[in-house]
Structure formats: structure tokens, C-alpha cells
PDB file of C-alpha atoms in Angstrom:
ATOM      1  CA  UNK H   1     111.973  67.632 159.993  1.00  0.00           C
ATOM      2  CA  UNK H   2     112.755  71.398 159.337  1.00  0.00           C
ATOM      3  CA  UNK H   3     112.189  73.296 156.358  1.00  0.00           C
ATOM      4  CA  UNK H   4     116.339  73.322 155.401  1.00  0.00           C
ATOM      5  CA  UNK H   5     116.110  69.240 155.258  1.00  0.00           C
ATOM      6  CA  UNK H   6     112.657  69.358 152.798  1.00  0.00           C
ATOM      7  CA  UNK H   7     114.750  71.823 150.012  1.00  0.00           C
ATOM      8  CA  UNK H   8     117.973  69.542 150.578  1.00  0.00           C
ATOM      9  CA  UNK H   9     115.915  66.619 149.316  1.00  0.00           C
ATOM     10  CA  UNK H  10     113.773  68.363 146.789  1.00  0.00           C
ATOM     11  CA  UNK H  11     117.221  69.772 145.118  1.00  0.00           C
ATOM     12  CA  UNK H  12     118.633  66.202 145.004  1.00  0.00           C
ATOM     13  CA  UNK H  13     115.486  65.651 143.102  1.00  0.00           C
ATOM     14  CA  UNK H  14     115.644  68.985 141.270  1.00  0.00           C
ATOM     15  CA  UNK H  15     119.286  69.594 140.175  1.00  0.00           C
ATOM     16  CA  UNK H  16     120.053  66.113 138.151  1.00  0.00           C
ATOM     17  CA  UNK H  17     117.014  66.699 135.901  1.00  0.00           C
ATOM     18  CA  UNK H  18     117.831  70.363 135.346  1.00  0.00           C
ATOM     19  CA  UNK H  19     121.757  69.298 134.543  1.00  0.00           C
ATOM     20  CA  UNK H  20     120.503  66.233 132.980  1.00  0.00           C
ATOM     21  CA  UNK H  21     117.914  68.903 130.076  1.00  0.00           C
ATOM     22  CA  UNK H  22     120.439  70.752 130.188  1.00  0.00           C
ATOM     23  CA  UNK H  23     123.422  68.432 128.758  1.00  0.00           C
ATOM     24  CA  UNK H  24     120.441  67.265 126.513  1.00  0.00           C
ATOM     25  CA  UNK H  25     119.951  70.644 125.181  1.00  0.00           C
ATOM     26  CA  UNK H  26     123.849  71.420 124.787  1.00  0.00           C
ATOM     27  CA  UNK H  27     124.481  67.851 123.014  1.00  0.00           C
ATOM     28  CA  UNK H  28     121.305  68.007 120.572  1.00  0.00           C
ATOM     29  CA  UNK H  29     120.413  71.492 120.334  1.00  0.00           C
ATOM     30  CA  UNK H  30     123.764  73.123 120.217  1.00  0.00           C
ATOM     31  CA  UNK H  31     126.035  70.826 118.802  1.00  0.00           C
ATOM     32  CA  UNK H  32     123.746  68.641 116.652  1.00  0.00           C
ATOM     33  CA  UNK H  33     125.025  65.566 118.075  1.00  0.00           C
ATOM     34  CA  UNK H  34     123.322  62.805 116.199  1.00  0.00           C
ATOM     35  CA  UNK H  35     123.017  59.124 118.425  1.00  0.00           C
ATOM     36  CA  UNK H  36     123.761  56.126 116.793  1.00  0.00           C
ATOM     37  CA  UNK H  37     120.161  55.343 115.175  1.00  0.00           C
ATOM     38  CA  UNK H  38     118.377  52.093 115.896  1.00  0.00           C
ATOM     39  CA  UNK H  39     118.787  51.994 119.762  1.00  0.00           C
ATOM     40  CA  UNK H  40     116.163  52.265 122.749  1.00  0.00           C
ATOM     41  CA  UNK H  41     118.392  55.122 123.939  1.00  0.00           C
ATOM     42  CA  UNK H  42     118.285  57.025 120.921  1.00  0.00           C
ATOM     43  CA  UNK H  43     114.197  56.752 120.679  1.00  0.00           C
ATOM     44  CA  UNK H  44     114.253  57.809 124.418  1.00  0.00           C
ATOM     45  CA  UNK H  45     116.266  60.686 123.686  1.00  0.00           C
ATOM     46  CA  UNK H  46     114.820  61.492 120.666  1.00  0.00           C
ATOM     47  CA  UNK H  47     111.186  61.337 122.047  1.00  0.00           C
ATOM     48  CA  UNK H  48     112.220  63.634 125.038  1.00  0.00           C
ATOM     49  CA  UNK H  49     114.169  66.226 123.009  1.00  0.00           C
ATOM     50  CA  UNK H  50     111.306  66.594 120.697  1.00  0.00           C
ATOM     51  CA  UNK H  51     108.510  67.051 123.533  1.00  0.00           C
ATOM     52  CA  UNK H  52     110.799  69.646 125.607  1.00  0.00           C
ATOM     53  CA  UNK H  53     112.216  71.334 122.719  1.00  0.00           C
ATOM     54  CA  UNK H  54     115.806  69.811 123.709  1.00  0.00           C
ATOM     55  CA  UNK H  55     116.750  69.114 120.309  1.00  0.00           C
ATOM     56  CA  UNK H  56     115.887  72.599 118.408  1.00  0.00           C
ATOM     57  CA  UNK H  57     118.822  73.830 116.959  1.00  0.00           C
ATOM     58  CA  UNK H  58     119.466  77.559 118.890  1.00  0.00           C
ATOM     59  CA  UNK H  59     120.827  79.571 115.997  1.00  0.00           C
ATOM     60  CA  UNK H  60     118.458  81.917 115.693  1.00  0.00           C
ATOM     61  CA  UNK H  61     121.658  84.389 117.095  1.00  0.00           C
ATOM     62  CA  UNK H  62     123.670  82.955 114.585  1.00  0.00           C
ATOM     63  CA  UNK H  63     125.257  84.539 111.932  1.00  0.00           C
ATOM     64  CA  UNK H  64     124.284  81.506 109.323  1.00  0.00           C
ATOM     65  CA  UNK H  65     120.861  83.322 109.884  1.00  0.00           C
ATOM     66  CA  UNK H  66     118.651  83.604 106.839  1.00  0.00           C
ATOM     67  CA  UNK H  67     116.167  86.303 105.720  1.00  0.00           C
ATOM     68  CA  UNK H  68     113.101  86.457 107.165  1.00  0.00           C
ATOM     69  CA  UNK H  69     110.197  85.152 104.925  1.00  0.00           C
ATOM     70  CA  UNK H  70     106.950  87.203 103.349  1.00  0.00           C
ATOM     71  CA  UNK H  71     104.017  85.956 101.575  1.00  0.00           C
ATOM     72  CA  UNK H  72     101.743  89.137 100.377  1.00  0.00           C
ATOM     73  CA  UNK H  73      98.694  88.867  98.152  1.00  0.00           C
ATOM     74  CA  UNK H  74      97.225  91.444  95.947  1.00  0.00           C
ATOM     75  CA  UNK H  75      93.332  90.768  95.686  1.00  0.00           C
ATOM     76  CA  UNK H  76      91.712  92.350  92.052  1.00  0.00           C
ATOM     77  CA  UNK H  77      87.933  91.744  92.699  1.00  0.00           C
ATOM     78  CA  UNK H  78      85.903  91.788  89.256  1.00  0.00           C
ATOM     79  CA  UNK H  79      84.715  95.746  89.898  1.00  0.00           C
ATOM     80  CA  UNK H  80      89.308  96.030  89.435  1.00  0.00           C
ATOM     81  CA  UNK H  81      90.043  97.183  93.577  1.00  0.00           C
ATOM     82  CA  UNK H  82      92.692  96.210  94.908  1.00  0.00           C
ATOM     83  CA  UNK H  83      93.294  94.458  98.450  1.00  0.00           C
ATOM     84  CA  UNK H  84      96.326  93.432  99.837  1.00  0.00           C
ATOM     85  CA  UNK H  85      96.456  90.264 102.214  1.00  0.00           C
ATOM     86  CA  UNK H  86      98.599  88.078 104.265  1.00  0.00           C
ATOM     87  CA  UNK H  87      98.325  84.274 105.499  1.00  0.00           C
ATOM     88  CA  UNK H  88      98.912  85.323 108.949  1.00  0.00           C
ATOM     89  CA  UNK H  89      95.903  85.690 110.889  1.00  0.00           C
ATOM     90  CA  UNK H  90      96.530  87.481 114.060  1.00  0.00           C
ATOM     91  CA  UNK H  91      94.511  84.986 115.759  1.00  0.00           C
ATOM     92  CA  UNK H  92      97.961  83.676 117.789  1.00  0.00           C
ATOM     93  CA  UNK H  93     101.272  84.832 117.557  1.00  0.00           C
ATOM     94  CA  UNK H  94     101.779  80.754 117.802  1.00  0.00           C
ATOM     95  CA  UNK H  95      99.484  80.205 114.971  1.00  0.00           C
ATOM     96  CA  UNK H  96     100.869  83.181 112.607  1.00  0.00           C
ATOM     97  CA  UNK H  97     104.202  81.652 113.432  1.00  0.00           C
ATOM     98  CA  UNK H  98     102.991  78.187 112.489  1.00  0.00           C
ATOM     99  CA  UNK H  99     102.088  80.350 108.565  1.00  0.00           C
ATOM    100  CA  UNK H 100     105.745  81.654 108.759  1.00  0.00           C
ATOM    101  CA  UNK H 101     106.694  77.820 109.028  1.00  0.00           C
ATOM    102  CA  UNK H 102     104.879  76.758 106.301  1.00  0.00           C
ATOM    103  CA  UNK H 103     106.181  80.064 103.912  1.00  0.00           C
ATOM    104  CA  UNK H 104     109.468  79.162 105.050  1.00  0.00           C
ATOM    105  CA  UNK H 105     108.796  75.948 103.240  1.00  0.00           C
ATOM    106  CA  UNK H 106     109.080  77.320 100.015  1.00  0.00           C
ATOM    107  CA  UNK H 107     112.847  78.167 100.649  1.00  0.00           C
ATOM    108  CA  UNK H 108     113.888  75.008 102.000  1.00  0.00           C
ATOM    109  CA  UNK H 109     112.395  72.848  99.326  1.00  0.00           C
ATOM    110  CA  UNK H 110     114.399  72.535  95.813  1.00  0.00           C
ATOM    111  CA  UNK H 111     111.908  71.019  93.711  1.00  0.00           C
ATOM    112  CA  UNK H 112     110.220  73.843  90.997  1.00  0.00           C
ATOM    113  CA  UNK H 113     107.099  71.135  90.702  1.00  0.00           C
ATOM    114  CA  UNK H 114     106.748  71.198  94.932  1.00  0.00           C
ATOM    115  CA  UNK H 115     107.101  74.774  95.032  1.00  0.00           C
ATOM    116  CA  UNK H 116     104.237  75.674  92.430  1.00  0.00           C
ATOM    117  CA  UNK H 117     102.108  73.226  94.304  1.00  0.00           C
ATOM    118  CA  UNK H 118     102.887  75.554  97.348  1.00  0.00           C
ATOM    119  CA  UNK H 119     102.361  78.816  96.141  1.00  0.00           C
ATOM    120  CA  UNK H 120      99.004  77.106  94.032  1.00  0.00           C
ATOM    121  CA  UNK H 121      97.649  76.518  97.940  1.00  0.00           C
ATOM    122  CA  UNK H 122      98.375  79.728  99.157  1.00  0.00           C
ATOM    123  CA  UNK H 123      96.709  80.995  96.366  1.00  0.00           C
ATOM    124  CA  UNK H 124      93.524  78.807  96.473  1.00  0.00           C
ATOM    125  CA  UNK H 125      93.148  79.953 100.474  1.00  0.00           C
ATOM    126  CA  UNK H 126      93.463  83.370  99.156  1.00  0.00           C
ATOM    127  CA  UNK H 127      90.891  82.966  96.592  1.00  0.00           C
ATOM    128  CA  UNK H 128      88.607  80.942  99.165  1.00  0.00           C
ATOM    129  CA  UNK H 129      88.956  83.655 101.924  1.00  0.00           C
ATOM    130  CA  UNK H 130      87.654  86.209  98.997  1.00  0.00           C
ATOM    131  CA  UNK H 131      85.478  84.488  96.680  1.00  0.00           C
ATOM    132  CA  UNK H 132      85.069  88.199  94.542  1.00  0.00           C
ATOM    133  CA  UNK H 133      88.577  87.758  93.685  1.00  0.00           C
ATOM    134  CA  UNK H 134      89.012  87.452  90.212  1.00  0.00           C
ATOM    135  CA  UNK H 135      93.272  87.625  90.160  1.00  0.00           C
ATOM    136  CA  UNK H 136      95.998  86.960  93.050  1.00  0.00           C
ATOM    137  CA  UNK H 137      99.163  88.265  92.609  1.00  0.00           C
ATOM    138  CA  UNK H 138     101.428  86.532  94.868  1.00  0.00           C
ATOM    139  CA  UNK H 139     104.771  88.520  96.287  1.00  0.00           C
ATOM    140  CA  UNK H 140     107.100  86.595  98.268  1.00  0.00           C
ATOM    141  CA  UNK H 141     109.470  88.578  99.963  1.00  0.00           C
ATOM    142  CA  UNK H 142     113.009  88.211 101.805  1.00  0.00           C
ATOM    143  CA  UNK H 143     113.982  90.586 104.577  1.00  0.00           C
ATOM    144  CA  UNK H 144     117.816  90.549 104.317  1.00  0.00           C
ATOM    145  CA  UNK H 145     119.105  91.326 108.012  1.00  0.00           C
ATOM    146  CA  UNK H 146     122.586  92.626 107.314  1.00  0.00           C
ATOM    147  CA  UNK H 147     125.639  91.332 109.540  1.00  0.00           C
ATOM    148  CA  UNK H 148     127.042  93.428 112.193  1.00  0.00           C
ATOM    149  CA  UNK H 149     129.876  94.019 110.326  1.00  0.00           C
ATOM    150  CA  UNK H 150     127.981  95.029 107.311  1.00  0.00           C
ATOM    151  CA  UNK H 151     125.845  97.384 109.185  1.00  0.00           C
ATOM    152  CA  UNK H 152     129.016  99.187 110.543  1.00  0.00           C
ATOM    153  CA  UNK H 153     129.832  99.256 107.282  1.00  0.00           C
ATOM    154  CA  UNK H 154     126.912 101.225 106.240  1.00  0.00           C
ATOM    155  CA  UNK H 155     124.401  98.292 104.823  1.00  0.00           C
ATOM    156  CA  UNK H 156     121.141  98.841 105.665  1.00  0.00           C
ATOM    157  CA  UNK H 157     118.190  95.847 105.706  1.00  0.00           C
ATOM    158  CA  UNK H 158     115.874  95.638 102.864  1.00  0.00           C
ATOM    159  CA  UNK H 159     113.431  93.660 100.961  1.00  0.00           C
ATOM    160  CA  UNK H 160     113.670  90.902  98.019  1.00  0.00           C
ATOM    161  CA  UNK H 161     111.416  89.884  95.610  1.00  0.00           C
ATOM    162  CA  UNK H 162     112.191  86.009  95.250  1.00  0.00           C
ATOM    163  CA  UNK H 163     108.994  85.160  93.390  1.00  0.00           C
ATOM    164  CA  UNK H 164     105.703  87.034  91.733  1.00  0.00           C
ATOM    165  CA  UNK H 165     103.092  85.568  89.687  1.00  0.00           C
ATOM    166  CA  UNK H 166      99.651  86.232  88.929  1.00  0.00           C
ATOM    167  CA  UNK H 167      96.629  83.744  89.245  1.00  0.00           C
ATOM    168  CA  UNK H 168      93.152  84.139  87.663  1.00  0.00           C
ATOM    169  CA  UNK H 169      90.556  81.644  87.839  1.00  0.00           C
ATOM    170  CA  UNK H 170      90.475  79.616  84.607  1.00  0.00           C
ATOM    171  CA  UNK H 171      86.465  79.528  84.285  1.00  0.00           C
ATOM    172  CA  UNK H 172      83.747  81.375  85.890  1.00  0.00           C
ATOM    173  CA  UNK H 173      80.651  81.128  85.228  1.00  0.00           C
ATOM    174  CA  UNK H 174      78.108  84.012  85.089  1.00  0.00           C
ATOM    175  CA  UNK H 175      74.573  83.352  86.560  1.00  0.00           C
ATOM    176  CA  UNK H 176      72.201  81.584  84.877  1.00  0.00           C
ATOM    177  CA  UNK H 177      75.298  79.856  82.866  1.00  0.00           C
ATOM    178  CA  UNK H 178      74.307  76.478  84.470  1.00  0.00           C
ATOM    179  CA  UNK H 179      73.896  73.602  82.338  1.00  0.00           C
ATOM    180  CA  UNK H 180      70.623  71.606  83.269  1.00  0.00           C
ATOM    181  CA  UNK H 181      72.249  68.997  81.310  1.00  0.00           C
ATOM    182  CA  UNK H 182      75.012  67.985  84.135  1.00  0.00           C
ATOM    183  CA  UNK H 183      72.632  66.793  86.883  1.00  0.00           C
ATOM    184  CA  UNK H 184      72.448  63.321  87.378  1.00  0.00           C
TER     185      UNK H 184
END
């Protein structure tokens, strides 16, 4: 058999999948289409949009996008200097976009109770990553991307402060402050 007949067959292999992720990716990713829930065909669909990314929603072109989340920390040590940190590790832009994820959380979620708990584990990673610390300030930060319109119109981007507060470790002790008395 010549070469011409071995891609013939291979694109009647090919071609259906491709239109086939394709469609999938139009119908869940683009126009949300939700599949009556219960039904083998929905878990089958379901499973394979969520392993080959067929069912993320592609707005990130959109104009319904929001601003871009920032968590900064402002480190006091006990000698008063200042450091300012981040989350975001540099270790993988996959991982420091996994942080953004998780930032982006505090947004999303409604609850004042659930979004104290969030900031209190930022905090505590902070003040585990520098045990000197004695104060975090936590910033967090919107970057409002203007429209296109708007930036015809002269708008520029800027920053938002959404939320600031200040954490300091309720008790420290100094050395030799250890009470004998606690050991089992």
C-alpha cells in the first residue's frame, strides 16, 4: 500500500475525534451547555471534558472579565524591618497560578466567616515561612483592566485595595518562659 492510502486511513481515524473535541469544547466550554444530570452520557461527557479541558469556560477574552487578584504581605520582624512577600513562589508558573486560584477564592466566596478563615491561612503560611515575624499586614489587591472603550476614552488600569488587616501573634513567649509545670 502507498503512503497516500496510510494518511487516508489515519485521517478517518483522526478527523472525527478532532470534530468530535471540538463540538465538545463549543457545547461545554463556550456555550455552557449543561446535559441532563443523572445519565451514563452525561458522566462520560463530563469525565472527558474535565480531563481535556473541554468544559473550561473560554472567557478569559471576554468583556465579563474581572480584575486580576493580589495577595501582598508586609513582614515586621521584632528588630521593626519591614519585608514584603507574596504566596507565589516562582517555583512553576503552573504552581504560582494554582496560588492565584486559591486568592481568587476570596472573591468568589460570600461568606465574611469563610473569608477570615482564608486570609487567617494565608497569614499563618506567612508567619510559618518567617518565624521572626512578629505582625503581617495583609493587602489584597484588584487590578482593574479597563474596557476598550474605556481606554479610548482615556481610563487607565489601576490598583484596589479590597481588604487590609494586620495580624500579630497573640502570645510569644521569651526564652526561658517555659513552664516545667506542663510536661506530662
Amino acid at each position: 500500500m502507498d503512503e497516500t492510502g496510510k494518511i487516508g486511513k489515519h485521517a478517518l481515524l483522526v478527523l472525527p475525534a478532532a470534530a468530535t473535541h471540538l463540538g465538545l469544547v463549543l457545547v461545554l466550554g463556550v456555550l455552557h451547555v449543561r446535559l441532563p444530570p443523572g445519565g451514563w452520557v452525561e458522566r462520560a461527557v463530563g469525565y472527558y471534558g474535565a480531563l481535556s479541558g473541554a468544559s473550561s469556560a473560554y472567557s478569559f477574552f471576554a468583556p465579563s472579565v474581572g480584575p486580576l487578584p493580589w495577595a501582598t504581605f508586609e513582614v515586621r520582624d521584632r528588630a521593626g524591618t519591614l519585608t514584603t512577600d507574596v504566596l507565589e513562589t516562582g517555583a512553576s508558573r503552573e504552581a504560582d497560578l494554582r496560588v492565584k486560584n486559591i486568592i481568587d477564592m476570596y472573591w468568589d466566596e460570600q461568606d465574611p466567616a469563610v473569608r477570615r478563615s482564608l486570609v487567617a491561612s494565608w497569614v499563618a503560611k506567612v508567619f510559618a515561612k518567617h518565624p521572626e515575624a512578629d505582625s503581617v499586614v495583609i493587602r489584597l489587591e484588584s487590578y482593574d483592566l479597563p474596557s476598550m472603550e474605556e481606554v479610548r476614552a482615556g481610563k487607565q488600569p489601576q490598583w484596589y485595595v479590597e481588604y487590609r488587616a494586620k495580624f500579630t501573634l497573640k502570645a510569644q513567649l521569651a526564652a526561658g518562659e517555659v513552664s516545667k509545670e506542663a510536661t506530662p
